[in-house]
mmCIF file of C-alpha atoms in Angstrom:
data_model
loop_
_atom_site.group_PDB
_atom_site.id
_atom_site.type_symbol
_atom_site.label_atom_id
_atom_site.label_comp_id
_atom_site.label_asym_id
_atom_site.label_seq_id
_atom_site.Cartn_x
_atom_site.Cartn_y
_atom_site.Cartn_z
ATOM 1 C CA MET K 1 -2.530 12.609 14.932
ATOM 2 C CA ASP K 2 0.882 11.231 15.852
ATOM 3 C CA ARG K 3 3.080 9.820 13.113
ATOM 4 C CA ILE K 4 3.780 6.111 13.386
ATOM 5 C CA LEU K 5 5.936 5.540 10.292
ATOM 6 C CA GLU K 6 8.105 7.799 8.154
ATOM 7 C CA VAL K 7 9.835 6.812 4.911
ATOM 8 C CA LYS K 8 12.620 9.032 3.582
ATOM 9 C CA ASN K 9 14.259 8.722 0.160
ATOM 10 C CA LEU K 10 13.534 4.987 -0.147
ATOM 11 C CA ARG K 11 15.386 3.457 -3.093
ATOM 12 C CA VAL K 12 15.170 -0.256 -3.907
ATOM 13 C CA SER K 13 16.924 -2.024 -6.789
ATOM 14 C CA PHE K 14 17.126 -5.590 -8.103
ATOM 15 C CA HIS K 15 20.391 -6.799 -9.611
ATOM 16 C CA THR K 16 19.676 -9.050 -12.610
ATOM 17 C CA TYR K 17 21.846 -10.642 -15.284
ATOM 18 C CA ILE K 18 20.987 -7.802 -17.681
ATOM 19 C CA GLY K 19 21.495 -4.963 -15.223
ATOM 20 C CA GLU K 20 20.087 -3.081 -12.244
ATOM 21 C CA VAL K 21 16.319 -2.621 -12.153
ATOM 22 C CA GLN K 22 15.530 0.529 -10.164
ATOM 23 C CA ALA K 23 12.139 -0.529 -8.803
ATOM 24 C CA VAL K 24 11.700 2.280 -6.228
ATOM 25 C CA ARG K 25 13.492 5.547 -6.937
ATOM 26 C CA GLY K 26 13.544 7.814 -3.919
ATOM 27 C CA ILE K 27 10.091 8.047 -2.359
ATOM 28 C CA SER K 28 9.104 9.685 0.920
ATOM 29 C CA PHE K 29 5.858 9.644 2.918
ATOM 30 C CA LYS K 30 4.456 9.560 6.445
ATOM 31 C CA LEU K 31 1.808 7.364 8.053
ATOM 32 C CA TYR K 32 -0.214 8.565 11.047
ATOM 33 C CA GLU K 33 -1.966 6.636 13.805
ATOM 34 C CA GLY K 34 -5.399 5.347 12.870
ATOM 35 C CA GLU K 35 -5.330 6.537 9.251
ATOM 36 C CA THR K 36 -5.468 4.693 5.935
ATOM 37 C CA LEU K 37 -2.876 5.640 3.319
ATOM 38 C CA ALA K 38 -3.521 4.246 -0.158
ATOM 39 C CA ILE K 39 -0.656 3.697 -2.600
ATOM 40 C CA VAL K 40 -2.111 3.445 -6.106
ATOM 41 C CA GLY K 41 -0.715 2.900 -9.586
ATOM 42 C CA GLU K 42 -0.385 0.410 -12.433
ATOM 43 C CA SER K 43 1.234 -2.991 -12.095
ATOM 44 C CA GLY K 44 4.998 -2.633 -12.032
ATOM 45 C CA CYS K 45 5.058 0.890 -10.584
ATOM 46 C CA GLY K 46 6.769 -0.220 -7.342
ATOM 47 C CA LYS K 47 3.818 -0.447 -4.930
ATOM 48 C CA THR K 48 4.409 -3.986 -3.676
ATOM 49 C CA VAL K 49 8.195 -3.523 -3.527
ATOM 50 C CA THR K 50 7.608 -0.447 -1.360
ATOM 51 C CA ALA K 51 5.228 -2.382 0.921
ATOM 52 C CA LYS K 52 7.602 -5.327 1.345
ATOM 53 C CA SER K 53 10.538 -2.997 1.995
ATOM 54 C CA LEU K 54 8.748 -1.615 5.071
ATOM 55 C CA MET K 55 9.207 -5.048 6.693
ATOM 56 C CA LYS K 56 12.520 -5.832 4.951
ATOM 57 C CA LEU K 57 10.907 -8.721 3.105
ATOM 58 C CA ILE K 58 12.914 -8.007 -0.050
ATOM 59 C CA SER K 59 15.186 -10.950 -0.920
ATOM 60 C CA MET K 60 18.741 -9.628 -0.688
ATOM 61 C CA PRO K 61 20.291 -10.513 -3.109
ATOM 62 C CA PRO K 62 19.041 -9.923 -5.765
ATOM 63 C CA GLY K 63 17.232 -7.034 -4.081
ATOM 64 C CA GLU K 64 18.978 -4.128 -2.368
ATOM 65 C CA ILE K 65 17.662 -1.293 -0.209
ATOM 66 C CA LYS K 66 20.043 1.484 -1.201
ATOM 67 C CA GLU K 67 22.213 3.408 1.205
ATOM 68 C CA GLY K 68 20.565 6.615 2.378
ATOM 69 C CA SER K 69 17.100 5.032 2.513
ATOM 70 C CA GLU K 70 15.303 5.492 5.838
ATOM 71 C CA ILE K 71 12.248 3.693 7.241
ATOM 72 C CA ASN K 72 11.551 5.000 10.739
ATOM 73 C CA LEU K 73 9.058 3.388 13.127
ATOM 74 C CA TYR K 74 7.838 5.602 15.977
ATOM 75 C CA THR K 75 6.553 4.428 19.341
ATOM 76 C CA ASN K 76 4.943 6.781 21.859
ATOM 77 C CA ILE K 77 5.776 5.974 25.478
ATOM 78 C CA VAL K 78 3.516 7.689 28.011
ATOM 79 C CA GLY K 79 5.358 8.404 31.252
ATOM 80 C CA THR K 80 4.297 9.995 34.516
ATOM 81 C CA ASN K 81 5.187 13.513 33.416
ATOM 82 C CA LYS K 82 5.102 13.589 29.612
ATOM 83 C CA LYS K 83 4.894 11.543 26.420
ATOM 84 C CA LYS K 84 8.173 10.348 24.962
ATOM 85 C CA THR K 85 8.655 9.215 21.341
ATOM 86 C CA MET K 86 11.071 6.424 20.500
ATOM 87 C CA CYS K 87 12.336 6.010 16.913
ATOM 88 C CA GLU K 88 13.652 2.766 15.387
ATOM 89 C CA GLU K 89 15.222 2.567 11.928
ATOM 90 C CA ILE K 90 13.919 -0.570 10.220
ATOM 91 C CA VAL K 91 16.617 -0.650 7.519
ATOM 92 C CA LYS K 92 19.290 -1.093 10.205
ATOM 93 C CA MET K 93 17.383 -3.536 12.450
ATOM 94 C CA ASN K 94 19.013 -6.837 13.386
ATOM 95 C CA LYS K 95 17.355 -10.167 12.556
ATOM 96 C CA LYS K 96 16.042 -10.749 16.079
ATOM 97 C CA ARG K 97 14.214 -7.395 16.212
ATOM 98 C CA LEU K 98 12.950 -7.818 12.634
ATOM 99 C CA LYS K 99 11.380 -11.158 13.549
ATOM 100 C CA GLN K 100 9.562 -9.433 16.397
ATOM 101 C CA LEU K 101 8.569 -6.477 14.199
ATOM 102 C CA ARG K 102 6.893 -8.705 11.616
ATOM 103 C CA GLY K 103 3.570 -9.529 13.162
ATOM 104 C CA GLU K 104 3.705 -7.463 16.347
ATOM 105 C CA ASP K 105 4.379 -3.983 14.926
ATOM 106 C CA ILE K 106 3.715 -4.392 11.200
ATOM 107 C CA SER K 107 1.723 -7.150 9.516
ATOM 108 C CA MET K 108 0.839 -7.794 5.896
ATOM 109 C CA ILE K 109 -2.023 -9.258 3.895
ATOM 110 C CA PHE K 110 -0.309 -10.657 0.810
ATOM 111 C CA GLN K 111 -1.668 -10.294 -2.692
ATOM 112 C CA ASP K 112 -2.609 -13.881 -3.609
ATOM 113 C CA SER K 113 -4.245 -15.716 -0.735
ATOM 114 C CA MET K 114 -4.090 -19.085 -2.512
ATOM 115 C CA THR K 115 -0.295 -19.018 -2.843
ATOM 116 C CA SER K 116 0.299 -17.195 0.457
ATOM 117 C CA LEU K 117 -1.456 -19.815 2.572
ATOM 118 C CA ASN K 118 0.325 -23.140 3.136
ATOM 119 C CA PRO K 119 -1.729 -25.811 1.297
ATOM 120 C CA THR K 120 -0.397 -28.599 3.570
ATOM 121 C CA MET K 121 -1.491 -26.979 6.865
ATOM 122 C CA LYS K 122 -4.946 -26.521 8.315
ATOM 123 C CA VAL K 123 -6.058 -22.893 8.385
ATOM 124 C CA GLY K 124 -6.415 -22.832 12.165
ATOM 125 C CA ASP K 125 -2.878 -24.166 12.593
ATOM 126 C CA GLN K 126 -1.522 -21.416 10.339
ATOM 127 C CA ILE K 127 -3.130 -18.748 12.504
ATOM 128 C CA ALA K 128 -1.968 -20.505 15.683
ATOM 129 C CA GLU K 129 1.593 -20.659 14.323
ATOM 130 C CA SER K 130 1.743 -16.872 14.155
ATOM 131 C CA LEU K 131 0.466 -16.597 17.723
ATOM 132 C CA MET K 132 2.995 -19.136 19.016
ATOM 133 C CA MET K 133 5.850 -17.152 17.457
ATOM 134 C CA HIS K 134 4.877 -13.807 18.960
ATOM 135 C CA THR K 135 2.944 -14.523 22.158
ATOM 136 C CA LYS K 136 3.318 -16.592 25.347
ATOM 137 C CA TYR K 137 0.155 -18.626 24.720
ATOM 138 C CA ASN K 138 0.514 -22.418 24.787
ATOM 139 C CA LYS K 139 -0.574 -24.574 21.843
ATOM 140 C CA LYS K 140 -4.112 -25.149 23.139
ATOM 141 C CA GLU K 141 -4.653 -21.423 23.830
ATOM 142 C CA CYS K 142 -3.322 -20.505 20.368
ATOM 143 C CA ARG K 143 -5.780 -22.846 18.668
ATOM 144 C CA LYS K 144 -8.638 -21.408 20.709
ATOM 145 C CA LYS K 145 -7.522 -17.892 19.774
ATOM 146 C CA ALA K 146 -7.355 -18.954 16.100
ATOM 147 C CA VAL K 147 -11.041 -19.929 16.200
ATOM 148 C CA GLU K 148 -11.881 -16.562 17.793
ATOM 149 C CA LEU K 149 -9.990 -14.763 15.028
ATOM 150 C CA LEU K 150 -11.845 -16.686 12.313
ATOM 151 C CA LYS K 151 -15.084 -15.678 13.998
ATOM 152 C CA ALA K 152 -13.889 -12.044 14.171
ATOM 153 C CA VAL K 153 -13.376 -11.968 10.395
ATOM 154 C CA ASN K 154 -16.915 -13.311 9.871
ATOM 155 C CA ILE K 155 -16.118 -16.853 8.741
ATOM 156 C CA PRO K 156 -19.181 -19.048 9.495
ATOM 157 C CA ASN K 157 -18.773 -22.121 11.699
ATOM 158 C CA PRO K 158 -15.194 -21.172 12.697
ATOM 159 C CA GLU K 159 -14.615 -24.299 14.831
ATOM 160 C CA LYS K 160 -15.120 -26.516 11.792
ATOM 161 C CA ARG K 161 -13.343 -24.204 9.347
ATOM 162 C CA ALA K 162 -10.231 -24.009 11.537
ATOM 163 C CA LYS K 163 -9.722 -27.752 10.876
ATOM 164 C CA GLU K 164 -9.976 -27.405 7.088
ATOM 165 C CA TYR K 165 -7.311 -26.741 4.444
ATOM 166 C CA PRO K 166 -7.057 -23.624 2.210
ATOM 167 C CA HIS K 167 -8.374 -25.458 -0.879
ATOM 168 C CA GLN K 168 -11.629 -26.086 1.003
ATOM 169 C CA PHE K 169 -12.180 -22.319 1.373
ATOM 170 C CA SER K 170 -13.671 -20.005 -1.236
ATOM 171 C CA GLY K 171 -11.606 -17.040 -2.494
ATOM 172 C CA GLY K 172 -13.307 -14.605 -0.134
ATOM 173 C CA MET K 173 -12.892 -16.928 2.843
ATOM 174 C CA ARG K 174 -9.196 -17.433 2.076
ATOM 175 C CA GLN K 175 -8.764 -13.678 2.066
ATOM 176 C CA ARG K 176 -10.523 -13.445 5.430
ATOM 177 C CA ALA K 177 -8.221 -16.163 6.763
ATOM 178 C CA MET K 178 -5.231 -14.092 5.566
ATOM 179 C CA ILE K 179 -6.638 -11.096 7.449
ATOM 180 C CA ALA K 180 -7.018 -13.257 10.581
ATOM 181 C CA ILE K 181 -3.340 -14.286 10.353
ATOM 182 C CA ALA K 182 -2.253 -10.673 9.811
ATOM 183 C CA LEU K 183 -4.271 -9.429 12.796
ATOM 184 C CA ALA K 184 -3.411 -12.284 15.153
ATOM 185 C CA CYS K 185 -0.893 -10.262 17.184
ATOM 186 C CA ASN K 186 -2.735 -6.899 17.089
ATOM 187 C CA PRO K 187 -0.207 -5.072 14.857
ATOM 188 C CA ARG K 188 0.053 -1.299 14.942
ATOM 189 C CA ILE K 189 0.338 -1.144 11.129
ATOM 190 C CA LEU K 190 -1.468 -3.359 8.605
ATOM 191 C CA ILE K 191 -0.228 -3.471 5.004
ATOM 192 C CA ALA K 192 -2.965 -4.719 2.665
ATOM 193 C CA ASP K 193 -1.437 -5.592 -0.714
ATOM 194 C CA GLU K 194 -4.237 -5.803 -3.299
ATOM 195 C CA PRO K 195 -6.604 -7.392 -0.734
ATOM 196 C CA THR K 196 -9.511 -7.565 -3.194
ATOM 197 C CA THR K 197 -7.735 -8.968 -6.268
ATOM 198 C CA ALA K 198 -9.678 -11.721 -8.121
ATOM 199 C CA LEU K 199 -12.727 -11.300 -5.869
ATOM 200 C CA ASP K 200 -16.164 -10.355 -7.157
ATOM 201 C CA VAL K 201 -17.536 -6.905 -6.392
ATOM 202 C CA THR K 202 -19.760 -7.858 -3.455
ATOM 203 C CA ILE K 203 -16.949 -9.800 -1.745
ATOM 204 C CA GLN K 204 -14.568 -6.870 -2.389
ATOM 205 C CA ALA K 205 -16.929 -4.560 -0.512
ATOM 206 C CA GLN K 206 -17.222 -7.026 2.376
ATOM 207 C CA ILE K 207 -13.425 -7.375 2.686
ATOM 208 C CA MET K 208 -12.887 -3.601 2.682
ATOM 209 C CA ASP K 209 -15.696 -3.076 5.230
ATOM 210 C CA LEU K 210 -14.135 -5.775 7.413
ATOM 211 C CA ILE K 211 -10.714 -4.087 7.345
ATOM 212 C CA LYS K 212 -12.303 -0.726 8.214
ATOM 213 C CA ASP K 213 -14.272 -2.209 11.130
ATOM 214 C CA LEU K 214 -11.208 -3.955 12.563
ATOM 215 C CA GLN K 215 -9.182 -0.761 12.120
ATOM 216 C CA LYS K 216 -11.675 1.282 14.127
ATOM 217 C CA LYS K 217 -11.682 -1.202 17.002
ATOM 218 C CA SER K 218 -7.894 -1.093 17.490
ATOM 219 C CA ASN K 219 -6.953 2.354 16.050
ATOM 220 C CA MET K 220 -4.663 0.514 13.652
ATOM 221 C CA SER K 221 -2.930 2.308 10.771
ATOM 222 C CA VAL K 222 -3.428 0.807 7.295
ATOM 223 C CA ILE K 223 -1.375 1.032 4.116
ATOM 224 C CA LEU K 224 -3.628 -0.037 1.246
ATOM 225 C CA VAL K 225 -1.767 -1.057 -1.920
ATOM 226 C CA THR K 226 -3.995 -1.216 -4.994
ATOM 227 C CA HIS K 227 -4.423 -0.253 -8.643
ATOM 228 C CA ASP K 228 -8.172 0.282 -8.210
ATOM 229 C CA LEU K 229 -9.210 3.861 -7.447
ATOM 230 C CA GLY K 230 -12.763 2.631 -6.970
ATOM 231 C CA VAL K 231 -11.591 0.698 -3.890
ATOM 232 C CA VAL K 232 -9.668 3.600 -2.330
ATOM 233 C CA ALA K 233 -12.512 6.096 -2.811
ATOM 234 C CA ASN K 234 -14.342 4.746 0.216
ATOM 235 C CA ALA K 235 -11.479 3.242 2.196
ATOM 236 C CA SER K 236 -8.620 5.773 2.336
ATOM 237 C CA ASP K 237 -7.833 9.047 4.115
ATOM 238 C CA ARG K 238 -4.811 9.989 1.999
ATOM 239 C CA ILE K 239 -3.608 8.770 -1.416
ATOM 240 C CA ALA K 240 -0.120 8.516 -2.924
ATOM 241 C CA VAL K 241 -0.045 7.990 -6.703
ATOM 242 C CA MET K 242 3.021 6.017 -7.876
ATOM 243 C CA TYR K 243 4.462 5.775 -11.351
ATOM 244 C CA ALA K 244 7.758 4.188 -12.444
ATOM 245 C CA GLY K 245 9.101 3.940 -8.907
ATOM 246 C CA LYS K 246 8.245 7.499 -7.869
ATOM 247 C CA ILE K 247 5.373 9.169 -6.027
ATOM 248 C CA ILE K 248 4.134 11.715 -8.554
ATOM 249 C CA GLU K 249 1.158 13.070 -6.574
ATOM 250 C CA ARG K 250 0.074 12.841 -2.954
ATOM 251 C CA GLY K 251 -2.866 14.332 -1.095
ATOM 252 C CA THR K 252 -6.057 13.735 0.816
ATOM 253 C CA LYS K 253 -8.839 11.714 -0.765
ATOM 254 C CA ARG K 254 -10.617 14.943 -1.651
ATOM 255 C CA ASP K 255 -7.446 16.445 -3.179
ATOM 256 C CA ILE K 256 -6.945 13.499 -5.510
ATOM 257 C CA PHE K 257 -10.550 12.945 -6.545
ATOM 258 C CA TYR K 258 -11.712 16.562 -6.839
ATOM 259 C CA ASN K 259 -8.535 18.483 -7.624
ATOM 260 C CA PRO K 260 -6.049 16.107 -9.351
ATOM 261 C CA GLN K 261 -2.994 17.859 -10.767
ATOM 262 C CA HIS K 262 -0.935 15.245 -12.632
ATOM 263 C CA PRO K 263 -1.848 13.904 -16.111
ATOM 264 C CA TYR K 264 -1.297 10.336 -14.895
ATOM 265 C CA THR K 265 -3.781 10.856 -12.053
ATOM 266 C CA TRP K 266 -6.252 12.243 -14.611
ATOM 267 C CA ALA K 267 -5.783 9.095 -16.699
ATOM 268 C CA LEU K 268 -6.377 6.811 -13.700
ATOM 269 C CA LEU K 269 -9.555 8.673 -12.770
ATOM 270 C CA ARG K 270 -10.861 8.681 -16.346
ATOM 271 C CA SER K 271 -10.454 4.905 -16.526
ATOM 272 C CA VAL K 272 -12.754 4.257 -13.533
ATOM 273 C CA PRO K 273 -16.219 3.107 -14.728
ATOM 274 C CA ARG K 274 -19.132 5.205 -13.457
ATOM 275 C CA LEU K 275 -22.889 4.664 -13.312
ATOM 276 C CA ASP K 276 -23.861 8.324 -13.712
ATOM 277 C CA ILE K 277 -22.185 8.930 -17.093
ATOM 278 C CA LYS K 278 -24.767 10.243 -19.568
ATOM 279 C CA ASN K 279 -22.643 9.627 -22.642
ATOM 280 C CA LYS K 280 -22.204 5.853 -22.956
ATOM 281 C CA ALA K 281 -18.945 6.092 -24.890
ATOM 282 C CA SER K 282 -16.085 3.621 -24.631
ATOM 283 C CA LEU K 283 -14.178 3.641 -21.349
ATOM 284 C CA TYR K 284 -10.942 5.634 -21.462
ATOM 285 C CA SER K 285 -7.758 3.586 -21.809
ATOM 286 C CA LEU K 286 -4.272 4.979 -21.228
ATOM 287 C CA LYS K 287 -2.096 4.173 -24.245
ATOM 288 C CA GLY K 288 1.514 2.994 -24.090
ATOM 289 C CA THR K 289 3.513 1.254 -21.368
ATOM 290 C CA PRO K 290 5.575 2.382 -18.352
ATOM 291 C CA PRO K 291 9.299 3.058 -18.943
ATOM 292 C CA ASP K 292 12.026 0.428 -18.650
ATOM 293 C CA LEU K 293 13.461 0.793 -15.151
ATOM 294 C CA LEU K 294 16.749 -0.735 -16.263
ATOM 295 C CA LYS K 295 17.343 2.653 -17.874
ATOM 296 C CA PRO K 296 14.844 5.130 -16.380
ATOM 297 C CA PRO K 297 14.376 8.411 -18.248
ATOM 298 C CA LYS K 298 16.316 11.354 -16.843
ATOM 299 C CA GLY K 299 13.239 13.573 -17.056
ATOM 300 C CA CYS K 300 9.624 12.909 -16.109
ATOM 301 C CA PRO K 301 8.905 9.142 -16.309
ATOM 302 C CA PHE K 302 5.469 9.794 -17.856
ATOM 303 C CA ILE K 303 6.795 11.559 -20.994
ATOM 304 C CA THR K 304 6.065 8.830 -23.554
ATOM 305 C CA ARG K 305 2.394 8.607 -22.552
ATOM 306 C CA CYS K 306 1.625 12.242 -21.716
ATOM 307 C CA GLU K 307 -0.253 14.340 -24.275
ATOM 308 C CA TYR K 308 0.970 17.523 -22.548
ATOM 309 C CA CYS K 309 4.687 16.638 -22.746
ATOM 310 C CA MET K 310 7.030 19.626 -23.191
ATOM 311 C CA PRO K 311 10.764 19.663 -24.112
ATOM 312 C CA ILE K 312 11.753 20.345 -20.465
ATOM 313 C CA CYS K 313 9.875 17.172 -19.414
ATOM 314 C CA ARG K 314 12.403 15.073 -21.358
ATOM 315 C CA GLU K 315 15.430 16.824 -19.879
ATOM 316 C CA GLU K 316 14.745 17.223 -16.151
ATOM 317 C CA LEU K 317 12.678 15.601 -13.440
ATOM 318 C CA PRO K 318 10.188 18.209 -12.186
ATOM 319 C CA ASP K 319 10.495 19.507 -8.637
ATOM 320 C CA ILE K 320 7.764 18.889 -6.075
ATOM 321 C CA THR K 321 5.103 21.604 -6.159
ATOM 322 C CA GLN K 322 2.980 22.180 -3.066
ATOM 323 C CA ILE K 323 -0.623 22.813 -4.110
ATOM 324 C CA SER K 324 -1.825 23.044 -0.490
ATOM 325 C CA ASP K 325 -0.712 21.931 2.972
ATOM 326 C CA SER K 326 -1.852 18.384 2.179
ATOM 327 C CA HIS K 327 -1.424 18.245 -1.607
ATOM 328 C CA LEU K 328 1.894 17.727 -3.464
ATOM 329 C CA VAL K 329 2.566 17.027 -7.154
ATOM 330 C CA ARG K 330 5.626 16.473 -9.342
ATOM 331 C CA CYS K 331 4.788 17.915 -12.793
ATOM 332 C CA TRP K 332 6.201 20.651 -15.068
ATOM 333 C CA LEU K 333 2.651 21.834 -15.846
ATOM 334 C CA LYS K 334 2.679 23.463 -12.387
ATOM 335 C CA HIS K 335 5.606 25.728 -13.374
ATOM 336 C CA SER K 336 4.718 29.419 -13.718
ATOM 337 C CA LYS K 337 5.900 29.440 -17.365
ATOM 338 C CA ALA K 338 4.011 26.292 -18.398
ATOM 339 C CA PRO K 339 0.923 26.611 -20.632
ATOM 340 C CA LYS K 340 -2.427 26.448 -18.874
ATOM 341 C CA VAL K 341 -4.172 23.112 -19.285
ATOM 342 C CA ASN K 342 -7.805 22.389 -18.512
ATOM 343 C CA ILE K 343 -8.500 19.222 -16.542
ATOM 344 C CA PRO K 344 -10.086 16.699 -18.933
ATOM 345 C CA LYS K 345 -13.694 15.655 -18.510
ATOM 346 C CA MET K 346 -14.295 12.822 -16.052
ATOM 347 C CA ALA K 347 -11.378 13.960 -13.925
ATOM 348 C CA GLY K 348 -11.285 16.362 -10.992
ATOM 349 C CA GLY K 349 -14.440 18.422 -10.634
ATOM 350 C CA GLU K 350 -16.132 16.465 -13.436
ATOM 351 C CA ILE K 351 -16.089 13.221 -11.428
#
C-alpha cells in the first residue's frame, strides 16, 4: 500500500495563564491508502488534539504546533511512463490551500454531533453548504446531492429529513448526518473522532459498519479516534496507543490484542468487558490519573500508575523497542536487563 499521510515528531502545546500545557509530545506515524488506523487512549491523552492538528484546526493562539513538527500529505500522480508522488507539508500550508484541504483531501466527523451541527440550519442545507464551498455545483444541484448523501448513510425518507433541523433527529441520525457532511466531497482521508460516543450499542455497530462500507467503496483511509478498544477490535487495521501526549505502543490489530507489550495496553485490554469470562469478578479498573502535562515527568509518563515501575522509569524516557516489523513499544520492561514479567490474565493471549 502507498502511504498517504506521514506525521513526524508532532508537538502541540497550549499556552495558558498558568503555563504551557504540552498536549502532544513528539509523536510519529504513517497512514496508508485504504487502511484504518485507530488512535486509542484515555480522555486527555492527546488523541483529539492530534486529529485536529492534521487539518490545522487548533486555535492559534492559545494553541501552537511546535517548530520541527511535520505533517506530510502524499498524492500519487500517474503519468504516461511512471507514477510520481507529490508531497505537501500541511503545517506550512497557506490559508487558501488549507481551505481546499479541509473537505476535499481530509474530512472530520467531530465528537459531539449535537454541538457540531448548526441548530439554526436545516440538515440538508448544512450538507449543501459543504458542497458549494468545494465543488462547482449550483445551489439546486447541491441540495439534490445532499438528499443523495442522506440516503447513502441510510437515513430513511431523506427528502423529508433534509428539510428538518438537527433537534428533530435522533442521536444516531445526527451522527449519520455528520458522516454525510464529512463525505460530501469524497475526501481521501476521514478522521472519525469518537464517532460512537453517547450512542447505544446497536447504533454504535451500525455507525461503524456504515463507515467501513463507505470506506470500501472509495478506498478511503480512516483515522479512528476512540477510547473504546471494543470498537477498534472490528474496525481497525493498525492501532496506536497514546498516553500523556505520546504513542507508547503501535502495531497491527493482532499485535495489540494478542501480543501487547506495554503495561498501559494491558490495563486497557483488561478493562474491556467480555461475555466469555468464567469468573464473574469485578471489572478491572486502572487506578490513579494521568500526569499533569504542565510539568510532564522526565521519565516514563505511566510511572505513577504502573505496578512494574523501576527506578530507571522515573529518570529516563524509554527508547522505542521494535518487537517485529509492525510492532513498536516504548517501555523499560523490554530492556535486556529488566526483570521478566508475565502478561496479566485477560490481556494478550488470555483475551
